[in-house]
Coordinates of C-alpha atoms in Angstrom, one line a residue:
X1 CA -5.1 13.9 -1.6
X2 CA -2.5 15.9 -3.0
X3 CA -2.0 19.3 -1.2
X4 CA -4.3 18.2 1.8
X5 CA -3.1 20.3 4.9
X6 CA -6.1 20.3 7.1
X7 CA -7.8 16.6 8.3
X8 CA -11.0 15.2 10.4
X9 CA -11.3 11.6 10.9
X10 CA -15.0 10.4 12.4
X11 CA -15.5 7.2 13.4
X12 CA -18.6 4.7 13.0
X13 CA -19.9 3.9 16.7
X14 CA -20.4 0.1 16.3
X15 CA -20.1 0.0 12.7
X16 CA -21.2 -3.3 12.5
X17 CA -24.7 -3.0 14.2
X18 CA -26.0 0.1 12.2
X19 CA -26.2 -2.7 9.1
X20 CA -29.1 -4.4 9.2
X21 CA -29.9 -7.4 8.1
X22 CA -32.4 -9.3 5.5
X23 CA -35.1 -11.8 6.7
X24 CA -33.1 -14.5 5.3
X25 CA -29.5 -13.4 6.4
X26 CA -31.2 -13.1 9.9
X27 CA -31.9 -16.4 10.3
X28 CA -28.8 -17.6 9.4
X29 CA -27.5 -16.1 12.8
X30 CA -29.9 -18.1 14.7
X31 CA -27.9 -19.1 18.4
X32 CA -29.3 -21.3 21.0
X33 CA -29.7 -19.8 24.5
X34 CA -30.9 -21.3 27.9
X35 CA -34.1 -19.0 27.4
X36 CA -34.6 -20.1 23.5
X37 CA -33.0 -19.2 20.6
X38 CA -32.7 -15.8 19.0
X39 CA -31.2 -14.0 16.1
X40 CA -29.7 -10.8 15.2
X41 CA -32.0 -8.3 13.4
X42 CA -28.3 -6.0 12.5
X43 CA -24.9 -7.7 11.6
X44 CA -23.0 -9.3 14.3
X45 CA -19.2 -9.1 15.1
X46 CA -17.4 -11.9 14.0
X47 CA -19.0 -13.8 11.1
X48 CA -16.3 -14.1 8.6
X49 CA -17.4 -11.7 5.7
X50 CA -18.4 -9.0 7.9
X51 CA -15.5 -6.7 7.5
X52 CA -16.3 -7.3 3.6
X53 CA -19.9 -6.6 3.6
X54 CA -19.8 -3.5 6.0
X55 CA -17.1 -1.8 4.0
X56 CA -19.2 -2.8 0.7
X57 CA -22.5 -1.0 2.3
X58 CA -20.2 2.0 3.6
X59 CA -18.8 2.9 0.0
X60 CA -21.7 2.5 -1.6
X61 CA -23.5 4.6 1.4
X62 CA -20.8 7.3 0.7
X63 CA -20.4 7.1 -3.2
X64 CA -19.9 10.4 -4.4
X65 CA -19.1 12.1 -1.2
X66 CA -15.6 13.9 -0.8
X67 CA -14.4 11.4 1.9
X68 CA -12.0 8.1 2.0
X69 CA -13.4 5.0 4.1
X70 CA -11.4 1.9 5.5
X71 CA -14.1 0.0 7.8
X72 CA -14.8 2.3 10.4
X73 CA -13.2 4.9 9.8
X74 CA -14.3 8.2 7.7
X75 CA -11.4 10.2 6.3
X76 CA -12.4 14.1 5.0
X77 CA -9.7 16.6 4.1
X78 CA -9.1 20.0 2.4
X79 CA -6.4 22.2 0.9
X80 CA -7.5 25.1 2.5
X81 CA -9.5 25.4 5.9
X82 CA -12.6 26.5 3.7
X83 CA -12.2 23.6 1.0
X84 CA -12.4 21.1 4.6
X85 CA -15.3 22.3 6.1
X86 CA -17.1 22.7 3.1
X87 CA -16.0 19.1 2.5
X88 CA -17.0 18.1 6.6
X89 CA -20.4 19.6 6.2
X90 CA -21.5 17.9 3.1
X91 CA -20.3 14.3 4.8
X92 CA -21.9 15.2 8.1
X93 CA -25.1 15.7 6.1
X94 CA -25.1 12.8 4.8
X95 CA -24.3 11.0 7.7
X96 CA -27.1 12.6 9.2
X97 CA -29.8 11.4 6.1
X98 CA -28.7 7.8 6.7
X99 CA -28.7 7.9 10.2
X100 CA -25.2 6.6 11.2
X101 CA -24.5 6.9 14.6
X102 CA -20.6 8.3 15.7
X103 CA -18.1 7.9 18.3
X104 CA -17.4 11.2 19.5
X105 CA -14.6 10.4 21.2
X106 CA -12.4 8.8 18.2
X107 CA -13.3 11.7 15.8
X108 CA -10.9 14.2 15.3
X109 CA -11.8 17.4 13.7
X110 CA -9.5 19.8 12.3
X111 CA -6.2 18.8 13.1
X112 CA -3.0 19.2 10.9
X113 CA -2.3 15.3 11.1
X114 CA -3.9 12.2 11.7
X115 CA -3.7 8.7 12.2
X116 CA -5.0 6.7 9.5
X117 CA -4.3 2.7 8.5
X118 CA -0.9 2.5 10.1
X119 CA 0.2 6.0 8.8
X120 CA 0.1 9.3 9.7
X121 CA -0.7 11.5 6.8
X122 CA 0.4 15.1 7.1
X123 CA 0.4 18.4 5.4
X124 CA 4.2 16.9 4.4
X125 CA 2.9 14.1 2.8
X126 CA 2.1 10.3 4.4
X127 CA 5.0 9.3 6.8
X128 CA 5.1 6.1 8.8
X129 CA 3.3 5.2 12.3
X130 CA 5.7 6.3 14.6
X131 CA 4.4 3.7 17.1
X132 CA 5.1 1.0 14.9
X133 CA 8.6 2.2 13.7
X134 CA 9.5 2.6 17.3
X135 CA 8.2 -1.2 18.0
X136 CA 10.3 -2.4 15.0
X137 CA 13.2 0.1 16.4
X138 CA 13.3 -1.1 20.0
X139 CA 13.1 -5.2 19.1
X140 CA 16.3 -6.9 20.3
X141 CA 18.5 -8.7 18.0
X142 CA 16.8 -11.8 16.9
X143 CA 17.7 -15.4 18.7
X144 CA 15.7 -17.2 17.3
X145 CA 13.7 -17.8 13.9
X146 CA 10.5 -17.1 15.2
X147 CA 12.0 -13.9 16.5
X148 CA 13.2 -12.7 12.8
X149 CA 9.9 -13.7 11.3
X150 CA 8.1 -11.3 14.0
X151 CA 10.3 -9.0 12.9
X152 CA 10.3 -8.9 9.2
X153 CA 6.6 -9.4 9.9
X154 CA 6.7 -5.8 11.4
X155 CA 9.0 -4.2 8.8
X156 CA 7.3 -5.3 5.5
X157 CA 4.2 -3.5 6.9
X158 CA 6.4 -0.4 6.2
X159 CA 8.4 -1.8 3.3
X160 CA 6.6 1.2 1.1
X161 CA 8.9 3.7 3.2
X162 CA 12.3 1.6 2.7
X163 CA 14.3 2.3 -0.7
X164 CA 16.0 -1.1 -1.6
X165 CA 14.2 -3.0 1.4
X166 CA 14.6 -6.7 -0.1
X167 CA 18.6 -5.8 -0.2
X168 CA 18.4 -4.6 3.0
X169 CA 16.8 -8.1 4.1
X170 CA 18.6 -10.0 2.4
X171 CA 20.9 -11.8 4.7
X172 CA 18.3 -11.8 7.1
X173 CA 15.7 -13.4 5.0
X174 CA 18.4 -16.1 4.0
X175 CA 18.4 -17.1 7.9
X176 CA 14.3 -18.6 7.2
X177 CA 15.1 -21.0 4.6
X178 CA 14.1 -24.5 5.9
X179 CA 17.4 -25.8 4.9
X180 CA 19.5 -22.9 6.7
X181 CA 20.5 -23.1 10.2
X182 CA 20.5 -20.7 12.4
X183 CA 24.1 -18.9 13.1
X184 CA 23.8 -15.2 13.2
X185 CA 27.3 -13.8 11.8
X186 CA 28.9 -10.2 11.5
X187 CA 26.1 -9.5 7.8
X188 CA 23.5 -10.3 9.9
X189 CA 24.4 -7.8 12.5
X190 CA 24.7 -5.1 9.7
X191 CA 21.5 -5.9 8.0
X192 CA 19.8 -5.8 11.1
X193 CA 21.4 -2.7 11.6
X194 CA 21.0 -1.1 8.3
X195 CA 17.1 -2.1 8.7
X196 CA 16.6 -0.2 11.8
X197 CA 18.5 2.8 10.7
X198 CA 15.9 2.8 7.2
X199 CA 13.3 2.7 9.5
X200 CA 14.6 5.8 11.9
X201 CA 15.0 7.6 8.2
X202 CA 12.0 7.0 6.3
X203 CA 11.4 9.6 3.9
X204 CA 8.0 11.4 3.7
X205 CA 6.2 9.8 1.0
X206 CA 4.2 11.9 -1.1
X207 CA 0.1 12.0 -1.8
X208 CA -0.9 10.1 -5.0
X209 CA -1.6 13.1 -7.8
X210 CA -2.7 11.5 -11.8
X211 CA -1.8 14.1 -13.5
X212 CA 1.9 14.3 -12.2
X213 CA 3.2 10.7 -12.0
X214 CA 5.1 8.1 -13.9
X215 CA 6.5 4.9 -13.3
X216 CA 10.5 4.7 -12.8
X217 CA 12.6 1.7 -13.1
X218 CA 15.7 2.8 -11.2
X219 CA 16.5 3.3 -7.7
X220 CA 17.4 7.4 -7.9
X221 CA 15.2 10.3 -9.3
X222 CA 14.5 13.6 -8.6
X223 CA 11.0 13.3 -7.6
X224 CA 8.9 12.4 -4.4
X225 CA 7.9 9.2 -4.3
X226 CA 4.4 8.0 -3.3
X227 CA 5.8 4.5 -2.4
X228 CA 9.0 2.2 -2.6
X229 CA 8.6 -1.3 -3.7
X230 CA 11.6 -4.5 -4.4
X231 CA 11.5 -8.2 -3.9
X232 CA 14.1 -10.6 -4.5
X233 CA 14.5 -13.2 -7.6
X234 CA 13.4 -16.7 -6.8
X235 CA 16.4 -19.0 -7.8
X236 CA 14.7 -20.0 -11.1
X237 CA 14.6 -16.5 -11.7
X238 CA 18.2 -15.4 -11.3
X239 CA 19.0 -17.5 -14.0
X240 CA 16.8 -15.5 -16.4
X241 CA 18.5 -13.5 -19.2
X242 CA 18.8 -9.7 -18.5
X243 CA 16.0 -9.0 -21.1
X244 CA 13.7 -11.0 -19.2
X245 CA 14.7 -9.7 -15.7
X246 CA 14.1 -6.3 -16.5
X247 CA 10.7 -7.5 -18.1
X248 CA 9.9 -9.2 -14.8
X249 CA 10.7 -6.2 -12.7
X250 CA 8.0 -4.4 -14.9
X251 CA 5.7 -7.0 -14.3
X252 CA 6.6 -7.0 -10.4
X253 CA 6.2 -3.0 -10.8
X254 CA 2.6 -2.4 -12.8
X255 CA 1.1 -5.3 -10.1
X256 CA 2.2 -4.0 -7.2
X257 CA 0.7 -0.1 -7.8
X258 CA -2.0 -1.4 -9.7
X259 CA -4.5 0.8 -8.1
X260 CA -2.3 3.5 -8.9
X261 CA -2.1 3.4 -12.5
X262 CA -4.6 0.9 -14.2
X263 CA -6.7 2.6 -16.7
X264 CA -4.7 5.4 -17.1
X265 CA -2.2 5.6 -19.5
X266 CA 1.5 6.0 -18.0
X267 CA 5.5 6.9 -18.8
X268 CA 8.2 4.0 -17.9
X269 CA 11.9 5.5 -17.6
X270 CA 14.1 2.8 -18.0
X271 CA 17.7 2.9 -18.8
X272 CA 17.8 -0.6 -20.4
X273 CA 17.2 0.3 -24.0
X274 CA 16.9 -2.8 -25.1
X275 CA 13.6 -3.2 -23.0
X276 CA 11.8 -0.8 -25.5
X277 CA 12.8 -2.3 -28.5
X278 CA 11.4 -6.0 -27.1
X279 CA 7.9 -4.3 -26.0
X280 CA 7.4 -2.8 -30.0
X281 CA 8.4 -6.0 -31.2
X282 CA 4.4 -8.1 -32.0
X283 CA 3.8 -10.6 -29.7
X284 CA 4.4 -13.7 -31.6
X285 CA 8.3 -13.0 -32.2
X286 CA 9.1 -12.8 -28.6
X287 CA 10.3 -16.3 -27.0
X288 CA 7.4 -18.5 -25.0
X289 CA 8.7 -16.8 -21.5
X290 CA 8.5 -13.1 -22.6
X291 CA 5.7 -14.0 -24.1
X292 CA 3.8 -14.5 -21.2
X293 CA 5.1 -11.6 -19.3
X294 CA 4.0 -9.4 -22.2
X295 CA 0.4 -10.4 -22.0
X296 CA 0.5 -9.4 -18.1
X297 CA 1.6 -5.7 -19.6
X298 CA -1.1 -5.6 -21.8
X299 CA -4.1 -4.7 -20.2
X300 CA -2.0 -1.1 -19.0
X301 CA -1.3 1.6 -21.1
X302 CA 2.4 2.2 -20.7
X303 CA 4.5 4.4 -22.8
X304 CA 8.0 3.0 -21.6
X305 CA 11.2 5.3 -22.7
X306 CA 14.6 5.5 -22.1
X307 CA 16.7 7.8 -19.6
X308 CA 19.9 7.8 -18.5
X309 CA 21.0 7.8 -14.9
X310 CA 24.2 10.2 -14.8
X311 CA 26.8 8.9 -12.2
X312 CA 24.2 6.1 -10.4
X313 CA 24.6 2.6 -11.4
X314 CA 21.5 1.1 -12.6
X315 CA 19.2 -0.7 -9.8
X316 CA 16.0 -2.5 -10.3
X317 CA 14.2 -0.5 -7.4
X318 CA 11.1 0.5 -8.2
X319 CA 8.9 3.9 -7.0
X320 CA 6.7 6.4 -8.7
X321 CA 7.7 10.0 -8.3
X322 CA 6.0 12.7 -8.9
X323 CA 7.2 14.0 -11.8
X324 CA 4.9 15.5 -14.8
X325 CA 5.3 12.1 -17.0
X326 CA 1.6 11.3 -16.4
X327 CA 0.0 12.0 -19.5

């Protein structure tokens, strides 16, 4: 969706209902009623794979068509106001041929944002639900553990917008350990703090573009990124040598943007050199552990290189900019 300005969003009237169903997957929704026993002839709300099955029949209803679809909802965009309804008109034809029935009054048609999973995408680029930062904004300070669990609940849904969110978290995070009790301090106040303040300044996160990204190992760069990503080391894993942390930060990297980037062959920066000399080195040679984090790395194409980062320290933060490093 890079350069998208212009946005209509339709949305499937009783989604579930317009699928229907097979002889035999009919019967299996057999009820019993006081006046005998029917069964559905189109797919019911709330058998457990229906979300799965209905987005299955919607992509494959839509393959090939210049629109996004999560569930319901039917995403079509355009560069130009042209480009969009050029784009509309070919969905809405198809919509038509296999005779899917809309909701009026949740489509929106040429608007310069929308609502779309949790996010409001923009002409900017994809920034957070304002409803759902506000929520996260507005909680009190926690009491309770069930309190901070509701909350980190909330803010990991927008993790992607928060540079260094596991640091941020920390403290807080240390408060859920089974063997911890609860005593809220002075760092828990500031974390809690510090949270709320990321939230009230997420950056605008940019559209995912192939041609114009790479994968960057450090916490600063001079690109938009398309999403932030961190996690804390387990306590077996702070004891790893440096080698093999900054091997598991790659593998903690490539799995969490894997949609992004498998198949397609993609620039690491790093500025540990010593992490390019262990990925040339054949498999065999590396010890059992590395090992076993190099075979995770080798079903991607990554061309991994090193680049210093002039007056930053070096953080294991990962995000993809969008810089031209995407070959």
């Amino acid at each position: 969706m890079p350069g998208a300005k212009v946005f209509t969003i339709l949305d499937a009237k009783c989604g579930f209902w317009q699928i229907p169903l097979d002889e035999a997957s009919s019967k299996l929704t057999t009820f019993m009623s006081p006046f005998g026993r029917y069964r559905f002839l189109r797919m019911p709300y709330g058998i457990s794979t229906g979300i799965e099955v209905f987005q299955r029949s919607m992509e494959q209803l839509f393959a090939g068509e210049p629109c996004e679809i999560v569930v319901d909802d039917i995403l079509i965009w355009g560069q130009t106001q042209e480009e969009h309804n050029d784009r509309l008109q070919q969905v809405l034809n198809k919509i038509r041929a296999i005779n899917i029935k809309l909701n009026l009054d949740k489509c929106k048609f040429r608007v310069n944002s929308v609502q779309y999973v949790g996010h409001l995408l923009t002409a900017d680029g994809v920034k957070p639900d304002n409803k759902k930062t506000k929520a996260a904004c507005d909680m009190p300070t926690p009491q309770e553990k069930q309190a901070l669990q509701q909350l980190l609940g909330m803010t990991n849904y927008l993790s992607k917008f928060i540079p260094q969110y596991s640091d941020i978290t920390g403290p807080l995070r240390q408060l859920l350990h089974q063997d911890s009790e609860w005593c809220w301090h002075e760092t828990h106040d500031k974390a809690f703090a510090r949270l709320k303040q990321a939230l009230t300044n997420a950056p605008v996160l940019q559209y995912f573009d192939t041609p114009n990204m790479a994968l960057v190992q450090y916490a600063y760069s001079e690109g938009r990124p398309v999403a932030f990503a961190s996690r804390a080391l387990m306590p077996t894993e702070s004891l790893y040598a440096q080698i093999e942390k900054e091997m598991l930060a790659l593998v903690f990297a490539t799995k969490k943007i894997h949609d992004f980037i498998y198949g397609h062959p993609v620039t690491v920066e790093t500025d540990h050199q010593p992490l390019i000399t262990i990925l040339k080195k054949p498999l065999h040679t590396a010890s059992p552990r590395l090992q076993g984090v190099m075979m995770k790395l080798h079903r991607y194409h990554l061309d991994v290189i090193f680049k210093e980062m002039a007056g930053q320290p070096p953080q294991k933060k990962f995000h993809i900019p969008c810089v031209p490093s995407f070959q």
